[in-house]
Structure formats: structure tokens, C-alpha cells
mmCIF file of C-alpha atoms in Angstrom:
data_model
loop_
_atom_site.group_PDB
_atom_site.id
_atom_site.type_symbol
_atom_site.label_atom_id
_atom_site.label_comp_id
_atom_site.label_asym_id
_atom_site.label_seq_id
_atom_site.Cartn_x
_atom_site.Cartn_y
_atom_site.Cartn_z
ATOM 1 C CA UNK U 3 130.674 105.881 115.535
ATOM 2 C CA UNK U 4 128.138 103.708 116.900
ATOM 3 C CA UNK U 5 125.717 106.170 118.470
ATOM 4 C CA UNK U 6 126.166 108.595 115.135
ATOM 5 C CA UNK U 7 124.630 104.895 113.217
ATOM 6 C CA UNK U 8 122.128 104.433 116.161
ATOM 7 C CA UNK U 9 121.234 108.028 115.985
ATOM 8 C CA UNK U 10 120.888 107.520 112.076
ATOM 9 C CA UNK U 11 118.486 104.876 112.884
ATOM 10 C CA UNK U 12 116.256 106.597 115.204
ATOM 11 C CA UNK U 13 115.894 109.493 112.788
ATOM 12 C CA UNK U 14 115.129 107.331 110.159
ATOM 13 C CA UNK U 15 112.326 106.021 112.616
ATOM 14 C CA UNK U 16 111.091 109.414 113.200
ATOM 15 C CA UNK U 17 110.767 109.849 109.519
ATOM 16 C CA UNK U 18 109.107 106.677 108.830
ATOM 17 C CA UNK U 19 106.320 107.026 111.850
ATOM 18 C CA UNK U 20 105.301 110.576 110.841
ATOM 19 C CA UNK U 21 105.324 109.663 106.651
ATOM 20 C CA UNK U 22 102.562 106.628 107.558
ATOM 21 C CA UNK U 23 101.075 108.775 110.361
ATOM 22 C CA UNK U 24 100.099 111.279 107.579
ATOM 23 C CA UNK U 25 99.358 108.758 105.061
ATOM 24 C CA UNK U 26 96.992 106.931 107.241
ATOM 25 C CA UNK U 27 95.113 109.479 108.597
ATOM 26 C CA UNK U 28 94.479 110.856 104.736
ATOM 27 C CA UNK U 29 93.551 107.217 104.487
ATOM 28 C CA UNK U 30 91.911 106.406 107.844
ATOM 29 C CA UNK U 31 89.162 109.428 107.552
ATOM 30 C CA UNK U 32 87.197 108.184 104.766
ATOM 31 C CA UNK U 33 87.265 104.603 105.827
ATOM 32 C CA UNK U 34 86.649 104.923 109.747
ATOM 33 C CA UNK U 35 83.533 106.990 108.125
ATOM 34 C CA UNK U 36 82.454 104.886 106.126
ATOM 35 C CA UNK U 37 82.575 101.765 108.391
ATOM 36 C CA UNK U 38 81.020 103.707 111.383
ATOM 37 C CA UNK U 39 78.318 104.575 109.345
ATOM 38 C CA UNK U 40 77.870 102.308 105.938
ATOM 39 C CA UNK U 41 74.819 100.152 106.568
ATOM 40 C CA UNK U 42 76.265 97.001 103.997
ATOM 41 C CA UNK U 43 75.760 93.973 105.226
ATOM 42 C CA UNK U 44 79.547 92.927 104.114
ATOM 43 C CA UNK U 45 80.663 95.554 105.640
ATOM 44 C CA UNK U 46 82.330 92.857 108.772
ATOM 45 C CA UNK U 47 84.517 91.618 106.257
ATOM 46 C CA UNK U 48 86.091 94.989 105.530
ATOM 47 C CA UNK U 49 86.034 95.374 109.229
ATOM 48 C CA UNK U 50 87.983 92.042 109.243
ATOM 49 C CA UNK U 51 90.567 93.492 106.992
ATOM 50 C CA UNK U 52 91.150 95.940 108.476
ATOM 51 C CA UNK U 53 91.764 94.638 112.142
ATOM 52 C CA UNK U 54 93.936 91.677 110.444
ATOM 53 C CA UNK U 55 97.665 93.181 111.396
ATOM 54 C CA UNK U 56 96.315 92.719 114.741
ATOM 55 C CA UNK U 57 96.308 89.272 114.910
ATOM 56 C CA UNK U 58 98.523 88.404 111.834
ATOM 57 C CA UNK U 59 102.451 87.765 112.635
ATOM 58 C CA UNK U 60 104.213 90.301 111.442
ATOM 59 C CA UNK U 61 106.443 88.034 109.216
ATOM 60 C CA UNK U 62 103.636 86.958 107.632
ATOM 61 C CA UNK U 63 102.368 90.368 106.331
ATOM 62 C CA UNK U 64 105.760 91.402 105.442
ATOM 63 C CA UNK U 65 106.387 88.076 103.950
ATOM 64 C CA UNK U 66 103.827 88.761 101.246
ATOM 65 C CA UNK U 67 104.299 92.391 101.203
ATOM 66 C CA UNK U 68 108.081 91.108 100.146
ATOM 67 C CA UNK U 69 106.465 89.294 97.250
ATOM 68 C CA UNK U 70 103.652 91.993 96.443
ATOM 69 C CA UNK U 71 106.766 94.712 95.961
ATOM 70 C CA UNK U 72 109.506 92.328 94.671
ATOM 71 C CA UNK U 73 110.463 92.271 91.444
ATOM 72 C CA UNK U 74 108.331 89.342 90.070
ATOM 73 C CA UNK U 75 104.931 91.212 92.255
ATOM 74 C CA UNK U 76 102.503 92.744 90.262
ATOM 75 C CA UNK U 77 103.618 96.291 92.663
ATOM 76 C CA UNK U 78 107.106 95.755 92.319
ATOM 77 C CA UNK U 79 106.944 95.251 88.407
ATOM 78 C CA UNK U 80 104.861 98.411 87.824
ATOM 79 C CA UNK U 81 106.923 100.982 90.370
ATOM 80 C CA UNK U 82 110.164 99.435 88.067
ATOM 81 C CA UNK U 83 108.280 100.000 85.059
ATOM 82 C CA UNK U 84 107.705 103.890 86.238
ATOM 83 C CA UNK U 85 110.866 104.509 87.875
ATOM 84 C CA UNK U 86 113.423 102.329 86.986
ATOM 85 C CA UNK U 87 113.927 100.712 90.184
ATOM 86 C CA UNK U 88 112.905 98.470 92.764
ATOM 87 C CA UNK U 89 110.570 98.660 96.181
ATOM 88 C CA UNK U 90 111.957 95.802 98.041
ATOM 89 C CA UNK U 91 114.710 97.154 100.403
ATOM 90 C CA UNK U 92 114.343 100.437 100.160
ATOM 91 C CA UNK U 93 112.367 103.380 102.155
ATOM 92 C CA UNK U 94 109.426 103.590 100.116
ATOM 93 C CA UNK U 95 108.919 100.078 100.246
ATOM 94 C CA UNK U 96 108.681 100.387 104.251
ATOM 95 C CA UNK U 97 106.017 102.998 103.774
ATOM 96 C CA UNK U 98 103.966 100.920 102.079
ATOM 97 C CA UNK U 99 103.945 97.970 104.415
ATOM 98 C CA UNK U 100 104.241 99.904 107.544
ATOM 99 C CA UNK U 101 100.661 101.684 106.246
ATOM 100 C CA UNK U 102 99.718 97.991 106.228
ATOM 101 C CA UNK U 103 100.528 96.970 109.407
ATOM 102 C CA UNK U 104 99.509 99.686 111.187
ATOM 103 C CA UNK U 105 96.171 100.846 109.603
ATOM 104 C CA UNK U 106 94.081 99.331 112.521
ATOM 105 C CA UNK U 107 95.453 101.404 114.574
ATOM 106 C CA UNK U 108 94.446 104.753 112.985
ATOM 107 C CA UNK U 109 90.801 103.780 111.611
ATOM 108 C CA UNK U 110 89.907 101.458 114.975
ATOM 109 C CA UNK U 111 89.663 104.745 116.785
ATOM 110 C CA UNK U 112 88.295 106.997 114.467
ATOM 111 C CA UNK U 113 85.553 104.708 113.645
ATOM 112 C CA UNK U 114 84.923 104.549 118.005
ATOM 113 C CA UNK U 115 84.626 108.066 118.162
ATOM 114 C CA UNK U 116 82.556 108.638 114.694
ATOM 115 C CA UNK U 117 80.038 105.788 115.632
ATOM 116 C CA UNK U 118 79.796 107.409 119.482
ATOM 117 C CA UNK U 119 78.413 110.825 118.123
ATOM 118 C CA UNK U 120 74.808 111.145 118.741
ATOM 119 C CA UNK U 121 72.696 110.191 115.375
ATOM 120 C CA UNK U 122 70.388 113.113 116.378
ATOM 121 C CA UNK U 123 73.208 116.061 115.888
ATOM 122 C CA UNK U 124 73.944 114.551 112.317
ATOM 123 C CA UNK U 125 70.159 114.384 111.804
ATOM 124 C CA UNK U 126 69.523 118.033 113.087
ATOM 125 C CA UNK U 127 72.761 119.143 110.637
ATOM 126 C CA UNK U 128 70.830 117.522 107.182
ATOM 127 C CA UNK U 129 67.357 119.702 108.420
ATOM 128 C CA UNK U 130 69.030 122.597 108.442
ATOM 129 C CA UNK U 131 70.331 121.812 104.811
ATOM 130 C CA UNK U 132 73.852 120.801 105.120
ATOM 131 C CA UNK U 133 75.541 118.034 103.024
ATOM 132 C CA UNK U 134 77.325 114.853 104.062
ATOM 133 C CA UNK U 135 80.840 117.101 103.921
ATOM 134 C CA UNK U 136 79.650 119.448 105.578
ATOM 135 C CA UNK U 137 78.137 118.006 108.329
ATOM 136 C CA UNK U 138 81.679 115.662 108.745
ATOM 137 C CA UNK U 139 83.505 118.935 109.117
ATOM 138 C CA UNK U 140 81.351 120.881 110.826
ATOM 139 C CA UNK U 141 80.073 118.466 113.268
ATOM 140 C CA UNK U 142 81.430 114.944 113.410
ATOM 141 C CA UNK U 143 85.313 115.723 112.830
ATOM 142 C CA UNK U 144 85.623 118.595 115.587
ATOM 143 C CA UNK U 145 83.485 115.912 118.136
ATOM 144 C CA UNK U 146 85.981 113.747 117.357
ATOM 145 C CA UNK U 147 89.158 115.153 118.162
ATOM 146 C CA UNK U 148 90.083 113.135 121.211
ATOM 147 C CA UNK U 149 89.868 109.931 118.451
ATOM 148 C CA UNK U 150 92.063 111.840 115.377
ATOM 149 C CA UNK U 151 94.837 112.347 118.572
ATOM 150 C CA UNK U 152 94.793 108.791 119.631
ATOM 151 C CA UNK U 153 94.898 107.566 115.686
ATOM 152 C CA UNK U 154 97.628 109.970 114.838
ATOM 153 C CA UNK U 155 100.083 108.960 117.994
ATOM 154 C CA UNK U 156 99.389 105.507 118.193
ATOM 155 C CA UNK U 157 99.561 105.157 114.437
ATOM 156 C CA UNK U 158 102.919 107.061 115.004
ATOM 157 C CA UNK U 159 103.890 105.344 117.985
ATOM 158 C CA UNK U 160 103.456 101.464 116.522
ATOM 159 C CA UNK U 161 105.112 102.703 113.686
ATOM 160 C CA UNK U 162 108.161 103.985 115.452
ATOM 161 C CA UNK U 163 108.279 100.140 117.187
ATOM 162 C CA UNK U 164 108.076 98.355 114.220
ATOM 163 C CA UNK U 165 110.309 94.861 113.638
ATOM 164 C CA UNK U 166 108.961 91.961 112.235
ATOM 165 C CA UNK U 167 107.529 93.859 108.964
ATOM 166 C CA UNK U 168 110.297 96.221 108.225
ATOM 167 C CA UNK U 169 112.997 93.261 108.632
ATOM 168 C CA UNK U 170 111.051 91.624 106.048
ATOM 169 C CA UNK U 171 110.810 94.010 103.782
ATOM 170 C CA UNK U 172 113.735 96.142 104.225
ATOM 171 C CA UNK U 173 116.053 94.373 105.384
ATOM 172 C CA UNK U 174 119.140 96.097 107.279
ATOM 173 C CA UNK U 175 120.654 98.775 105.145
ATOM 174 C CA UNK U 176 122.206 101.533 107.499
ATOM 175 C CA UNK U 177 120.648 105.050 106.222
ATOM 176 C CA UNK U 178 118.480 103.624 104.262
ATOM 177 C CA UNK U 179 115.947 100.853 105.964
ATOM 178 C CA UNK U 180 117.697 100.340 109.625
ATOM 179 C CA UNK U 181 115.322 101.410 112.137
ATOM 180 C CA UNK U 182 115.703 102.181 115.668
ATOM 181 C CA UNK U 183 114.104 98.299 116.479
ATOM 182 C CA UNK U 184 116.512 96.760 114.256
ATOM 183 C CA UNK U 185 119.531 98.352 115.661
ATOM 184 C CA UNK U 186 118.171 97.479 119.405
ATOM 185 C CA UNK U 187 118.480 93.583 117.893
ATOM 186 C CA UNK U 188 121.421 93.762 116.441
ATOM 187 C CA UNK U 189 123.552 95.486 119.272
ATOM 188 C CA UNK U 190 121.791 92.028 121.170
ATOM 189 C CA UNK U 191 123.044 90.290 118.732
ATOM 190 C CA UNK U 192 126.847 91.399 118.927
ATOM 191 C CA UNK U 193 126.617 91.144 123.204
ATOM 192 C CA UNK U 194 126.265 95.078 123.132
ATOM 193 C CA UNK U 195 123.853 95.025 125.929
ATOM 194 C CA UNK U 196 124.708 98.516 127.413
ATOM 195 C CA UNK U 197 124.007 99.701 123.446
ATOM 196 C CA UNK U 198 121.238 97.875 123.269
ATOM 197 C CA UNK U 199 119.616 99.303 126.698
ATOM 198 C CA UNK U 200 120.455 102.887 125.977
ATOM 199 C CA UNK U 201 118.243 102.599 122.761
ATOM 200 C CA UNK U 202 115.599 100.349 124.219
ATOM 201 C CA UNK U 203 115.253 103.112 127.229
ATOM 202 C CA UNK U 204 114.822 105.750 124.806
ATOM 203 C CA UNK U 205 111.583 103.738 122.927
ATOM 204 C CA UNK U 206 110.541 103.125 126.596
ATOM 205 C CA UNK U 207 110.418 106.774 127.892
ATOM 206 C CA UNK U 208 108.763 107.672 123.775
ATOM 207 C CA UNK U 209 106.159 104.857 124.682
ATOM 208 C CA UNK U 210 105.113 106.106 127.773
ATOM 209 C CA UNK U 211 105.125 109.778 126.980
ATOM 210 C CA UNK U 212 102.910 109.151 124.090
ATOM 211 C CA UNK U 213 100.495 107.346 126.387
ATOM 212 C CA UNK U 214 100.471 110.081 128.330
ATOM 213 C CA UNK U 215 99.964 112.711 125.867
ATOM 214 C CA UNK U 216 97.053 110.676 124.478
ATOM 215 C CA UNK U 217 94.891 110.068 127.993
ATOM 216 C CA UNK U 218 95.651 113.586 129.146
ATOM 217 C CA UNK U 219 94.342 115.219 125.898
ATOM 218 C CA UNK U 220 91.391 113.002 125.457
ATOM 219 C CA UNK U 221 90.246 113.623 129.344
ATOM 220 C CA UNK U 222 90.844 117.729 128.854
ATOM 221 C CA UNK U 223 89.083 117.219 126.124
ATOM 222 C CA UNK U 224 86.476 115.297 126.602
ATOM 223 C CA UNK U 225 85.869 117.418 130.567
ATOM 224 C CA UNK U 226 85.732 120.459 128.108
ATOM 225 C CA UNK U 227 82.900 118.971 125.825
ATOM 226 C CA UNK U 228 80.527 117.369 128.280
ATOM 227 C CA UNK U 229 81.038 119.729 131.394
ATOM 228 C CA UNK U 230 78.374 122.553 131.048
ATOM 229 C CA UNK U 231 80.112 124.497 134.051
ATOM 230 C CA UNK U 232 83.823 125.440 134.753
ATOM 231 C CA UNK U 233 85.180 123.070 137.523
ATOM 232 C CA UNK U 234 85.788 124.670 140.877
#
């Protein structure tokens, strides 16, 4: 009974890392582009926004997350208004601050790599007549693949290890907002250290192979792009 709820949990996980992986790299693309390239001279305070989660405790963002989606937040008062029920404890409302917490971690690196193109390939691209989407998908998307991998798995990957925010705002309800981090603390909790370890050695191996699926791709990658002649 107890690995069936601890499996529950880490499938939950699974669905919660890949539904903000996808919403933050739909989200992450236009930002990252437009900080890497916006010439405002605000444009550090956006920057500041964005890297906040990084440095905030994560009971603090979910603390006012909690009060953004509750039912007396402007968010929480709307999505009851449209369908009839509440974000606070519930999936969608870990979506929405798990996007939140991790956005650094998508548009940090896709900003790196857009900035780190050469100006004179995007320059060359509007000569020849192409447009600003164009030239993005053309040229400065497929020259930044080895960024879009690292935003999508460590986007995925923070996500998976999430605790602070999604205690806060979802609380502990099995099957419905118990993640895989939770459960880890609460087996602690009840002296269930064997439990406890089993689940904490499967977000240990995850961790790692994720690093290593990110600096293995990026240095194929990146040997492909700048080495003119097939190694020996």
C-alpha cells in the first residue's frame, strides 16, 4: 500500500515537471529573446524578476502565490467565477506556481545561448531579406539547441524536486497535490527512513542522469557545430 501511494506521488511528479516544462518553454522563448536582445534601459528589472525564485525562499513565493489563488485573490476569485471552483489545493494551482518558481531556470539559459550567437549571422539573415521570425527560426533557434535542452531538463528537473512551493500551495492531498518531495518528508516524519531512502535514491539517480544527459548533449553538440573536420 505504501509504495502503490509513493508510486502515485512520483507519477504525479512526472506529470507536474513535464506540464510546466512545456508551459515554460512556450513562455521562456519569447522572453529569453527579448531580454537577450531588447535594448530598454529597464530591461535589469525584468531581468530581476525573473532571476527572483533564485534567491527568494520558497515559502515566501508560495506564501503569496497561496493568497494570489485563494479565494479572497484577485486569481482565485476569477478561476471560481469561470469554473466554479477553487485553485488553492488543487493541481492546477501547482502549475501555476511551479511556472513561478522555476521560470529562471528555463529563460536564464535560453537568453545565454541567444545573446552568445554572433550579431553578424543575424545581420547577414535581415540583408538577405528575412524577418525577425524568420531569422529566430532559421538561424538563432537551431544555434541554440544545446540552451532549449538545458531549459527543458532543468526546468523539468527543479520541477520534479520541488517542496517548499507546492507545500504551500497544495498542501498534501494524496492523488491530487502529493508529490514525490512531500512523500520523502513525510515517510521522515513517521521514522520510515528505509521509505524515505528508497524514494530519495530514486530523485538522486533522476538528478544525476539528467545532468548527464544535459553536458553530454550540449558537448556533441556543440563539437558538431564548431568542429569543421570529423575527429580522428
Amino acid at each position: 500500500m505504501a509504495w502503490s501511494l509513493s508510486m502515485q506521488s512520483l507519477l504525479l511528479s512526472i506529470r507536474l515537471a513535464a506540464c510546466v516544462s512545456a508551459i515554460l518553454f512556450a513562455i521562456g522563448l519569447p522572453l529569453a529573446y527579448w531580454l537577450a536582445y531588447s535594448r530598454w534601459r529597464g530591461k535589469f528589472l525584468v531581468e530581476s524578476i525573473v532571476a527572483l525564485p533564485l534567491v527568494l525562499p520558497p515559502t515566501v513565493l508560495g506564501f503569496y502565490v497561496l493568497v494570489a489563488i485563494g479565494t479572497r485573490g484577485p486569481l482565485g476569485k476569477f478561476w471560481q467565477a469561470t469554473f466554479g471552483h477553487g485553485l488553492a489545493f488543487t493541481f492546477t494551482g501547482l502549475v501555476i506556481a511551479s511556472v513561478l518558481y522555476s521560470l529562471p531556470f528555463a529563460v536564464q539559459p535560453l537568453a545565454a545561448s541567444f545573446e552568445g550567437i554572433d550579431r553578424k549571422l543575424l545581420d547577414a539573415s535581415a540583408v538577405l531579406g528575412a524577418n525577425a521570425l524568420r531569422t529566430f527560426c532559421r538561424v538563432i533557434l537551431p544555434m541554440s539547441v544545446p540552451g532549449v535542452v538545458t531549459a527543458l531538463v532543468l526546468s523539468f528537473a527543479h520541477t520534479l524536486g520541488e517542496f517548499g512551493v507546492v507545500l504551500m500551495v497544495g498542501g498534501n492531498l494524496a492523488g491530487s497535490t502529493r508529490t514525490i518531495s512531500i512523500d520523502i518528508y513525510d515517510h521522515v516524519q513517521s521514522l520510515e527512513y528505509a521509505e524515505a531512502n528508497r524514494l530519495a535514491l530514486v530523485l538522486l539517480a533522476f538528478s544525476f542522469a539528467v545532468l548527464s544527459i544535459v553536458y553530454g548533449v550540449n558537448r556533441q553538440i556543440r563539437r558538431r557545430v564548431w568542429s569543421p573536420w570529423p575527429a580522428r
